[in-house]
mmCIF file of C-alpha atoms in Angstrom:
data_model
loop_
_atom_site.group_PDB
_atom_site.id
_atom_site.type_symbol
_atom_site.label_atom_id
_atom_site.label_comp_id
_atom_site.label_asym_id
_atom_site.label_seq_id
_atom_site.Cartn_x
_atom_site.Cartn_y
_atom_site.Cartn_z
ATOM 1 C CA MET L 1 127.470 97.709 196.887
ATOM 2 C CA LEU L 2 126.736 95.986 193.545
ATOM 3 C CA PHE L 3 122.768 95.901 192.850
ATOM 4 C CA GLU L 4 122.439 98.246 195.640
ATOM 5 C CA GLU L 5 119.223 99.318 194.482
ATOM 6 C CA TYR L 6 117.676 95.718 195.314
ATOM 7 C CA GLN L 7 119.356 95.234 198.672
ATOM 8 C CA TYR L 8 116.071 95.261 200.194
ATOM 9 C CA PHE L 9 114.044 93.099 197.993
ATOM 10 C CA ASN L 10 114.657 89.837 199.914
ATOM 11 C CA TYR L 11 111.893 91.199 202.285
ATOM 12 C CA GLN L 12 108.506 90.550 201.074
ATOM 13 C CA PHE L 13 105.254 92.672 201.681
ATOM 14 C CA PRO L 14 102.430 90.428 203.100
ATOM 15 C CA GLU L 15 100.057 90.004 200.256
ATOM 16 C CA PRO L 16 97.160 92.185 200.680
ATOM 17 C CA GLN L 17 93.211 91.392 200.352
ATOM 18 C CA TYR L 18 92.265 94.755 199.402
ATOM 19 C CA LEU L 19 90.005 96.169 196.478
ATOM 20 C CA GLY L 20 92.215 98.540 194.432
ATOM 21 C CA ALA L 21 95.607 97.384 195.742
ATOM 22 C CA LYS L 22 98.505 97.748 193.682
ATOM 23 C CA TYR L 23 100.143 94.746 194.731
ATOM 24 C CA THR L 24 99.959 92.941 191.483
ATOM 25 C CA LEU L 25 101.040 96.124 189.223
ATOM 26 C CA LEU L 26 104.098 96.747 191.236
ATOM 27 C CA PRO L 27 106.779 95.765 188.588
ATOM 28 C CA TRP L 28 104.582 97.713 186.054
ATOM 29 C CA ILE L 29 104.425 101.061 188.256
ATOM 30 C CA LYS L 30 108.147 100.721 189.133
ATOM 31 C CA GLN L 31 109.140 100.939 185.163
ATOM 32 C CA PHE L 32 107.930 104.824 185.263
ATOM 33 C CA ILE L 33 109.753 106.164 188.804
ATOM 34 C CA PRO L 34 112.325 108.956 187.873
ATOM 35 C CA ARG L 35 115.922 107.620 188.213
ATOM 36 C CA ASN L 36 116.667 110.733 190.465
ATOM 37 C CA THR L 37 113.980 109.978 193.304
ATOM 38 C CA LYS L 38 115.372 110.027 196.736
ATOM 39 C CA THR L 39 111.906 110.802 198.702
ATOM 40 C CA ALA L 40 108.513 109.687 197.802
ATOM 41 C CA LEU L 41 104.911 110.451 199.160
ATOM 42 C CA ASP L 42 102.315 107.976 198.950
ATOM 43 C CA ALA L 43 99.201 110.002 199.389
ATOM 44 C CA PHE L 44 96.532 107.693 199.177
ATOM 45 C CA ALA L 45 98.289 104.634 200.662
ATOM 46 C CA GLY L 46 95.688 102.012 201.433
ATOM 47 C CA SER L 47 97.297 98.661 201.880
ATOM 48 C CA GLN L 48 100.676 100.406 201.868
ATOM 49 C CA SER L 49 102.130 98.191 198.751
ATOM 50 C CA VAL L 50 103.734 100.970 196.705
ATOM 51 C CA SER L 51 105.111 102.679 200.128
ATOM 52 C CA TYR L 52 106.640 99.154 200.570
ATOM 53 C CA LEU L 53 108.026 99.210 197.390
ATOM 54 C CA PHE L 54 109.540 102.791 197.824
ATOM 55 C CA LYS L 55 110.992 101.591 201.056
ATOM 56 C CA GLN L 56 112.762 98.480 199.189
ATOM 57 C CA LEU L 57 114.099 100.969 196.873
ATOM 58 C CA GLY L 58 115.646 102.980 199.894
ATOM 59 C CA TYR L 59 113.827 106.174 199.512
ATOM 60 C CA GLN L 60 112.870 108.165 202.330
ATOM 61 C CA VAL L 61 108.956 107.740 202.362
ATOM 62 C CA VAL L 62 106.017 109.842 203.440
ATOM 63 C CA THR L 63 102.910 107.639 203.613
ATOM 64 C CA ASN L 64 99.370 108.785 204.176
ATOM 65 C CA ASP L 65 95.785 107.649 204.248
ATOM 66 C CA PHE L 66 92.912 109.187 206.016
ATOM 67 C CA LEU L 67 91.724 105.985 207.351
ATOM 68 C CA ASN L 68 93.309 104.843 210.531
ATOM 69 C CA PHE L 69 93.470 101.224 210.089
ATOM 70 C CA ASN L 70 95.690 101.861 206.877
ATOM 71 C CA ASN L 71 97.699 104.156 208.776
ATOM 72 C CA GLN L 72 98.237 101.495 211.189
ATOM 73 C CA ILE L 73 99.710 99.279 208.381
ATOM 74 C CA GLY L 74 102.061 102.262 207.288
ATOM 75 C CA LYS L 75 103.418 102.624 211.062
ATOM 76 C CA ALA L 76 103.768 99.032 211.409
ATOM 77 C CA LEU L 77 105.646 98.592 207.748
ATOM 78 C CA ILE L 78 106.710 101.754 206.745
ATOM 79 C CA GLU L 79 107.753 103.838 209.367
ATOM 80 C CA ASN L 80 108.845 100.962 211.818
ATOM 81 C CA SER L 81 112.160 99.704 211.003
ATOM 82 C CA ASN L 82 113.057 96.836 213.664
ATOM 83 C CA THR L 83 109.841 96.168 216.212
ATOM 84 C CA THR L 84 108.391 93.057 215.852
ATOM 85 C CA LEU L 85 105.832 91.253 218.386
ATOM 86 C CA GLU L 86 107.295 88.393 220.235
ATOM 87 C CA LYS L 87 106.006 85.614 222.516
ATOM 88 C CA GLU L 88 105.494 87.731 225.618
ATOM 89 C CA ASP L 89 103.558 90.208 223.343
ATOM 90 C CA LEU L 90 100.993 87.463 222.254
ATOM 91 C CA GLN L 91 100.679 86.304 225.599
ATOM 92 C CA LEU L 92 99.531 89.856 226.697
ATOM 93 C CA LEU L 93 97.311 90.254 223.556
ATOM 94 C CA PHE L 94 95.341 86.884 224.211
ATOM 95 C CA GLN L 95 95.116 87.267 227.994
ATOM 96 C CA PRO L 96 91.562 88.207 229.682
ATOM 97 C CA ALA L 97 91.168 91.629 229.526
ATOM 98 C CA SER L 98 91.079 93.543 232.973
ATOM 99 C CA ASP L 99 88.677 96.195 231.799
ATOM 100 C CA LYS L 100 86.412 94.066 229.217
ATOM 101 C CA GLY L 101 83.291 95.748 230.360
ATOM 102 C CA ASP L 102 84.504 98.955 228.383
ATOM 103 C CA PHE L 103 85.054 96.621 225.360
ATOM 104 C CA LYS L 104 82.063 95.012 224.155
ATOM 105 C CA LEU L 105 81.408 97.048 220.966
ATOM 106 C CA ILE L 106 81.972 94.102 218.365
ATOM 107 C CA GLU L 107 80.060 91.646 220.382
ATOM 108 C CA GLU L 108 77.037 93.892 220.781
ATOM 109 C CA VAL L 109 77.097 95.432 217.198
ATOM 110 C CA PHE L 110 78.738 92.781 214.783
ATOM 111 C CA THR L 111 77.573 89.495 216.491
ATOM 112 C CA ASN L 112 75.575 87.628 213.981
ATOM 113 C CA VAL L 113 76.423 90.112 211.389
ATOM 114 C CA PHE L 114 79.971 89.036 210.458
ATOM 115 C CA PHE L 115 80.909 86.840 213.174
ATOM 116 C CA GLN L 116 79.417 84.554 215.973
ATOM 117 C CA ARG L 117 79.395 85.796 219.571
ATOM 118 C CA GLU L 118 82.381 83.690 220.700
ATOM 119 C CA GLU L 119 84.652 85.235 217.906
ATOM 120 C CA SER L 120 83.126 88.939 218.541
ATOM 121 C CA ALA L 121 83.957 88.572 222.332
ATOM 122 C CA PHE L 122 87.673 87.402 221.331
ATOM 123 C CA LEU L 123 87.828 90.661 219.053
ATOM 124 C CA ASP L 124 86.701 92.701 221.999
ATOM 125 C CA ASN L 125 89.279 91.242 224.482
ATOM 126 C CA PHE L 126 92.071 91.319 221.851
ATOM 127 C CA ARG L 127 91.434 94.992 221.141
ATOM 128 C CA ALA L 128 91.088 96.020 225.245
ATOM 129 C CA ASN L 129 94.771 94.434 225.356
ATOM 130 C CA ILE L 130 96.160 96.339 222.422
ATOM 131 C CA PRO L 131 96.983 99.597 224.636
ATOM 132 C CA LEU L 132 99.097 97.337 227.117
ATOM 133 C CA LEU L 133 101.695 96.925 224.479
ATOM 134 C CA ASP L 134 104.775 99.213 225.642
ATOM 135 C CA ASN L 135 105.574 100.025 221.863
ATOM 136 C CA SER L 136 103.522 102.262 219.389
ATOM 137 C CA PHE L 137 104.794 100.052 216.736
ATOM 138 C CA LYS L 138 103.802 96.745 218.399
ATOM 139 C CA GLN L 139 100.509 98.215 218.728
ATOM 140 C CA SER L 140 100.274 99.276 215.051
ATOM 141 C CA LEU L 141 101.326 95.818 214.142
ATOM 142 C CA ALA L 142 98.862 94.154 216.453
ATOM 143 C CA TYR L 143 96.295 96.251 214.432
ATOM 144 C CA THR L 144 97.497 95.454 211.083
ATOM 145 C CA VAL L 145 97.480 91.581 211.781
ATOM 146 C CA ILE L 146 94.218 91.362 213.606
ATOM 147 C CA ASN L 147 92.601 93.606 210.794
ATOM 148 C CA ARG L 148 94.078 91.410 207.903
ATOM 149 C CA SER L 149 92.950 88.230 209.961
ATOM 150 C CA MET L 150 89.364 89.855 209.932
ATOM 151 C CA THR L 151 89.424 90.104 206.062
ATOM 152 C CA ARG L 152 90.852 86.379 205.682
ATOM 153 C CA LYS L 153 87.884 85.229 207.446
ATOM 154 C CA ILE L 154 85.254 87.132 205.566
ATOM 155 C CA THR L 155 84.300 85.745 202.200
ATOM 156 C CA MET L 156 85.434 88.559 199.398
ATOM 157 C CA GLY L 157 87.643 90.040 202.205
ATOM 158 C CA HIS L 158 85.779 93.093 202.984
ATOM 159 C CA PHE L 159 82.496 94.018 204.981
ATOM 160 C CA GLY L 160 80.120 95.532 202.379
ATOM 161 C CA HIS L 161 78.083 92.441 201.998
ATOM 162 C CA THR L 162 75.498 90.814 204.321
ATOM 163 C CA GLN L 163 76.562 86.772 203.729
ATOM 164 C CA ALA L 164 79.606 86.257 205.642
ATOM 165 C CA LEU L 165 77.998 83.968 207.950
ATOM 166 C CA VAL L 166 75.721 82.172 205.174
ATOM 167 C CA TYR L 167 79.057 81.673 203.442
ATOM 168 C CA ALA L 168 80.664 80.142 206.636
ATOM 169 C CA ASN L 169 77.998 77.597 206.408
ATOM 170 C CA ASP L 170 78.121 76.548 202.869
ATOM 171 C CA PRO L 171 80.220 73.611 202.478
ATOM 172 C CA GLU L 172 81.349 74.487 199.028
ATOM 173 C CA ARG L 173 82.639 77.622 199.886
ATOM 174 C CA ILE L 174 84.478 76.353 202.898
ATOM 175 C CA LYS L 175 86.236 73.727 200.594
ATOM 176 C CA ARG L 176 87.355 76.802 198.744
ATOM 177 C CA ASN L 177 88.468 78.722 201.763
ATOM 178 C CA ARG L 178 88.695 77.033 204.998
ATOM 179 C CA SER L 179 89.196 80.298 206.920
ATOM 180 C CA LEU L 180 85.754 81.033 206.683
ATOM 181 C CA ILE L 181 85.288 78.456 209.848
ATOM 182 C CA ARG L 182 88.977 79.061 211.314
ATOM 183 C CA PRO L 183 89.314 81.071 214.622
ATOM 184 C CA ILE L 184 90.576 84.331 214.027
ATOM 185 C CA LYS L 185 93.293 83.606 216.690
ATOM 186 C CA GLU L 186 94.688 80.802 214.609
ATOM 187 C CA ILE L 187 94.771 82.830 211.547
ATOM 188 C CA PHE L 188 96.388 85.655 213.388
ATOM 189 C CA GLU L 189 99.087 83.130 214.786
ATOM 190 C CA GLU L 190 99.691 82.058 211.137
ATOM 191 C CA LEU L 191 99.803 85.346 209.490
ATOM 192 C CA LEU L 192 102.106 87.203 212.123
ATOM 193 C CA PRO L 193 105.246 85.626 211.153
ATOM 194 C CA LYS L 194 104.883 87.027 207.633
ATOM 195 C CA TYR L 195 104.516 90.457 209.152
ATOM 196 C CA ASN L 196 107.454 90.314 211.526
ATOM 197 C CA ASN L 197 109.606 88.841 208.607
ATOM 198 C CA SER L 198 108.517 91.911 206.368
ATOM 199 C CA ILE L 199 109.964 94.573 208.703
ATOM 200 C CA PHE L 200 113.233 95.975 208.007
ATOM 201 C CA ASP L 201 115.286 99.143 208.180
ATOM 202 C CA ASN L 202 116.260 101.068 204.976
ATOM 203 C CA LYS L 203 118.318 103.864 206.700
ATOM 204 C CA GLN L 204 115.936 106.139 206.204
ATOM 205 C CA GLU L 205 113.497 108.343 208.580
ATOM 206 C CA ASN L 206 110.241 107.253 207.126
ATOM 207 C CA LYS L 207 106.775 108.548 208.555
ATOM 208 C CA SER L 208 103.136 107.672 208.305
ATOM 209 C CA TYR L 209 100.437 109.842 208.486
ATOM 210 C CA ASN L 210 96.412 109.662 208.964
ATOM 211 C CA LEU L 211 95.063 112.673 207.342
ATOM 212 C CA ASN L 212 93.387 114.238 204.369
ATOM 213 C CA ILE L 213 95.857 114.523 201.869
ATOM 214 C CA LEU L 214 94.811 118.329 201.357
ATOM 215 C CA ASP L 215 95.858 119.039 204.758
ATOM 216 C CA LEU L 216 99.050 117.029 204.630
ATOM 217 C CA LEU L 217 100.881 118.375 201.593
ATOM 218 C CA PRO L 218 100.966 122.239 203.104
ATOM 219 C CA THR L 219 103.165 120.542 206.043
ATOM 220 C CA ILE L 220 105.696 118.527 203.729
ATOM 221 C CA GLU L 221 108.683 119.608 201.735
ATOM 222 C CA ASN L 222 111.558 118.104 199.520
ATOM 223 C CA VAL L 223 109.581 115.390 197.927
ATOM 224 C CA ASP L 224 110.802 114.168 194.738
ATOM 225 C CA LEU L 225 107.974 112.001 193.804
ATOM 226 C CA ALA L 226 104.338 111.899 194.490
ATOM 227 C CA TYR L 227 102.370 108.739 193.974
ATOM 228 C CA PHE L 228 98.306 109.525 193.883
ATOM 229 C CA ASP L 229 95.967 106.638 193.873
ATOM 230 C CA PRO L 230 92.743 108.137 194.857
ATOM 231 C CA PRO L 231 89.656 106.434 195.185
ATOM 232 C CA TYR L 232 88.307 105.693 191.551
ATOM 233 C CA CYS L 233 85.061 107.843 191.676
ATOM 234 C CA ASP L 234 82.217 106.145 190.306
ATOM 235 C CA SER L 235 84.028 102.921 190.510
ATOM 236 C CA HIS L 236 85.119 101.250 193.429
ATOM 237 C CA ALA L 237 85.509 104.185 195.763
ATOM 238 C CA ASP L 238 83.566 103.439 198.649
ATOM 239 C CA TYR L 239 86.670 102.085 201.054
ATOM 240 C CA GLN L 240 84.545 103.614 204.093
ATOM 241 C CA GLY L 241 81.905 100.925 203.217
ATOM 242 C CA PHE L 242 84.129 98.293 202.300
ATOM 243 C CA TYR L 243 86.133 98.376 205.242
ATOM 244 C CA HIS L 244 83.935 100.053 207.729
ATOM 245 C CA LEU L 245 84.584 97.294 210.391
ATOM 246 C CA LEU L 246 88.243 97.720 210.344
ATOM 247 C CA GLU L 247 87.886 101.500 210.573
ATOM 248 C CA THR L 248 85.534 100.966 213.638
ATOM 249 C CA TYR L 249 87.638 98.196 215.313
ATOM 250 C CA THR L 250 90.753 100.439 215.315
ATOM 251 C CA GLU L 251 88.920 103.629 216.251
ATOM 252 C CA TYR L 252 86.655 101.817 218.471
ATOM 253 C CA TRP L 253 83.924 104.658 217.911
ATOM 254 C CA LYS L 254 81.898 106.141 220.996
ATOM 255 C CA ASP L 255 80.100 108.659 219.045
ATOM 256 C CA LYS L 256 79.192 106.988 215.968
ATOM 257 C CA LYS L 257 75.771 105.593 214.724
ATOM 258 C CA PHE L 258 75.952 101.934 212.981
ATOM 259 C CA ILE L 259 73.433 101.886 210.273
ATOM 260 C CA ASN L 260 71.912 99.132 207.576
ATOM 261 C CA GLY L 261 72.318 95.718 207.338
ATOM 262 C CA ILE L 262 76.451 95.723 207.455
ATOM 263 C CA LYS L 263 76.109 98.277 210.372
ATOM 264 C CA ARG L 264 78.705 100.984 208.809
ATOM 265 C CA TYR L 265 79.370 104.173 210.826
ATOM 266 C CA GLU L 266 77.667 107.206 210.347
ATOM 267 C CA PRO L 267 78.543 109.786 209.921
ATOM 268 C CA GLN L 268 81.452 109.144 207.401
ATOM 269 C CA ARG L 269 84.809 110.753 207.175
ATOM 270 C CA PHE L 270 85.084 113.488 204.467
ATOM 271 C CA SER L 271 87.242 112.359 201.459
ATOM 272 C CA GLY L 272 86.670 115.078 198.902
ATOM 273 C CA PHE L 273 87.733 112.192 195.913
ATOM 274 C CA ASP L 274 84.654 109.856 196.339
ATOM 275 C CA LYS L 275 81.823 111.838 195.276
ATOM 276 C CA LYS L 276 81.172 113.676 191.810
ATOM 277 C CA ARG L 277 80.098 116.836 193.332
ATOM 278 C CA ASP L 278 83.414 117.048 194.965
ATOM 279 C CA VAL L 279 86.265 115.223 192.977
ATOM 280 C CA ILE L 280 87.170 117.744 190.396
ATOM 281 C CA SER L 281 87.679 120.632 192.898
ATOM 282 C CA SER L 282 89.431 118.484 195.294
ATOM 283 C CA PHE L 283 91.819 117.382 192.410
ATOM 284 C CA GLU L 284 92.246 120.794 191.577
ATOM 285 C CA LYS L 285 93.564 121.566 195.320
ATOM 286 C CA LEU L 286 95.445 118.230 195.157
ATOM 287 C CA PHE L 287 97.475 119.653 192.496
ATOM 288 C CA GLU L 288 98.045 123.209 193.225
ATOM 289 C CA LEU L 289 99.233 121.854 196.687
ATOM 290 C CA SER L 290 101.664 119.561 195.037
ATOM 291 C CA GLU L 291 103.306 121.992 192.742
ATOM 292 C CA ASN L 292 106.511 121.942 194.554
ATOM 293 C CA ILE L 293 106.819 118.005 193.803
ATOM 294 C CA PRO L 294 108.633 117.768 190.666
ATOM 295 C CA ASN L 295 107.304 114.389 189.377
ATOM 296 C CA TRP L 296 103.980 112.920 189.709
ATOM 297 C CA LEU L 297 102.495 109.343 189.166
ATOM 298 C CA ILE L 298 98.848 108.999 189.441
ATOM 299 C CA SER L 299 96.923 105.821 189.293
ATOM 300 C CA TYR L 300 93.263 105.899 187.342
ATOM 301 C CA ASN L 301 91.050 103.536 185.498
ATOM 302 C CA ASN L 302 89.101 104.480 182.664
ATOM 303 C CA ARG L 303 85.712 103.628 184.423
ATOM 304 C CA SER L 304 86.456 106.604 186.991
ATOM 305 C CA TYR L 305 84.975 110.031 186.834
ATOM 306 C CA PRO L 306 85.950 112.257 185.511
ATOM 307 C CA GLY L 307 86.879 110.423 182.142
ATOM 308 C CA ILE L 308 90.273 109.987 180.901
ATOM 309 C CA GLU L 309 90.535 112.703 178.454
ATOM 310 C CA GLU L 310 89.014 115.338 180.787
ATOM 311 C CA PHE L 311 91.362 114.006 183.573
ATOM 312 C CA GLU L 312 94.416 114.505 181.391
ATOM 313 C CA LYS L 313 93.359 118.090 180.650
ATOM 314 C CA LEU L 314 93.104 119.094 184.163
ATOM 315 C CA ILE L 315 96.557 117.423 185.177
ATOM 316 C CA SER L 316 98.312 119.151 181.761
ATOM 317 C CA LYS L 317 97.612 122.666 183.635
ATOM 318 C CA TYR L 318 100.408 121.674 185.787
ATOM 319 C CA ARG L 319 102.544 118.936 184.526
ATOM 320 C CA ASN L 320 103.496 117.170 181.078
ATOM 321 C CA VAL L 321 101.552 113.882 180.721
ATOM 322 C CA LYS L 322 102.246 110.659 179.463
ATOM 323 C CA ILE L 323 99.610 107.843 179.666
ATOM 324 C CA GLU L 324 100.292 104.445 180.282
ATOM 325 C CA THR L 325 97.871 101.646 180.404
ATOM 326 C CA LYS L 326 97.490 98.170 181.571
ATOM 327 C CA THR L 327 94.275 95.727 180.782
ATOM 328 C CA TYR L 328 92.867 93.167 183.280
ATOM 329 C CA GLN L 329 92.602 89.749 182.209
ATOM 330 C CA ASN L 330 90.817 88.590 185.025
ATOM 331 C CA GLY L 331 88.447 90.522 187.331
ATOM 332 C CA ARG L 332 89.811 91.323 191.017
ATOM 333 C CA GLY L 333 86.821 92.663 192.573
ATOM 334 C CA GLY L 334 84.964 95.832 192.129
ATOM 335 C CA LYS L 335 83.799 97.727 189.233
ATOM 336 C CA GLY L 336 87.159 99.288 188.378
ATOM 337 C CA SER L 337 89.287 96.004 187.934
ATOM 338 C CA VAL L 338 86.729 93.576 186.050
ATOM 339 C CA ALA L 339 88.126 91.756 183.156
ATOM 340 C CA GLY L 340 88.743 94.091 180.358
ATOM 341 C CA SER L 341 88.923 97.522 182.217
ATOM 342 C CA GLN L 342 92.181 99.429 182.254
ATOM 343 C CA GLU L 343 94.139 100.459 184.680
ATOM 344 C CA ILE L 344 95.627 103.915 183.700
ATOM 345 C CA LEU L 345 98.896 105.459 185.034
ATOM 346 C CA PHE L 346 99.670 109.272 184.389
ATOM 347 C CA VAL L 347 103.024 109.812 184.223
ATOM 348 C CA CYS L 348 103.759 113.624 185.253
ATOM 349 C CA SER L 349 106.950 115.316 184.747
ATOM 350 C CA PRO L 350 107.762 119.259 185.255
ATOM 351 C CA LYS L 351 107.075 121.830 182.532
ATOM 352 C CA LYS L 352 110.491 123.021 181.552
ATOM 353 C CA LYS L 353 110.490 126.900 181.489
ATOM 354 C CA HIS L 354 113.106 129.306 180.201
ATOM 355 C CA SER L 355 113.194 133.216 179.918
ATOM 356 C CA VAL L 356 113.406 135.052 176.285
ATOM 357 C CA GLY L 357 113.245 138.584 177.336
ATOM 358 C CA ALA L 358 110.536 139.355 179.427
ATOM 359 C CA SER L 359 108.570 136.227 178.297
ATOM 360 C CA ILE L 360 108.429 132.724 179.686
ATOM 361 C CA VAL L 361 108.383 129.866 177.212
ATOM 362 C CA SER L 362 107.136 126.467 178.299
ATOM 363 C CA LEU L 363 108.972 123.343 176.599
ATOM 364 C CA ASP L 364 108.416 119.708 176.847
ATOM 365 C CA HIS L 365 110.418 118.121 179.186
ATOM 366 C CA LYS L 366 110.718 114.305 179.836
ATOM 367 C CA GLU L 367 112.567 112.574 182.500
ATOM 368 C CA GLN L 368 114.379 109.772 182.273
ATOM 369 C CA PHE L 369 112.896 106.531 183.924
ATOM 370 C CA VAL L 370 113.669 103.138 185.278
ATOM 371 C CA ASN L 371 112.954 100.760 182.748
ATOM 372 C CA GLU L 372 114.514 97.476 184.141
ATOM 373 C CA GLY L 373 112.011 94.719 185.349
ATOM 374 C CA PHE L 374 110.960 94.457 189.166
#
């Protein structure tokens, strides 16, 4: 097929509202994907925009995130090839729940924090009905769209602040963003067609996981490219803080405490990549476990820890490294993407080795990269 590489680009990824999302950087990242890629791992998938690019390119995709609400996006848009939510599914999701008594978490914990009581009760009712959907992909799609609807309703699109209801009563902010006062149900119904229309079959067996990447890597094989977009330690790394409500809603915690003004769950899940005390040893483990994956692309930021030079030295133990940079002209939220900061891409190729007698000599080896535009 002529232009076979672009046969899936008529499908559009629903635009995320996610700190650190690479949605606007996809054309830039795409330039550095090796030509011979057939299978790709997105290890810290977040919004799933890079995984979706891999799927559009026809790769077999393994996508992973240690937060379950992100995994649900992966199941809905990457692993799923043809299942959508239809009218009868919406009737089921919106009907009065038969076991509503067991689903009051949002109303009891988050009323007057992020939502008025009526909206909190709607969210609990919707969540009670999700397991009634007869297909796991439909369930994942329901989680994905309702979670996105919540970020649309909240100023700044995250839950790391306590100003949601203040902003929802500010006429000037409402002028700029009417979703602040729109019912979540209405936002959901508006967003759903975009998600339904984004689902396609790229003729590959794609898979979404919900694991710490250090636990997943030993279980997978035959991957050509690993894309690593870890939390930018010492920058905007606290995704459990920013998006705690979405994880709470998806998991519907029964064994957590809800602390401070934003009612964040405690204890948090262990990442290994968001605290200075852990991050260097975690990267060393990550790279050691990825030795059998020939090519790596690593997204980073010039405000992150460890610094660029130290991080390059760490990577260089395992791969040849070329550094690409892109400067943010406008802030996108979070310390790591303020205007003037730099997005870094470490383009990592195998160290070529050959034998000379009994010794091994390492030579620089450069992969051929795709340079055409998006």
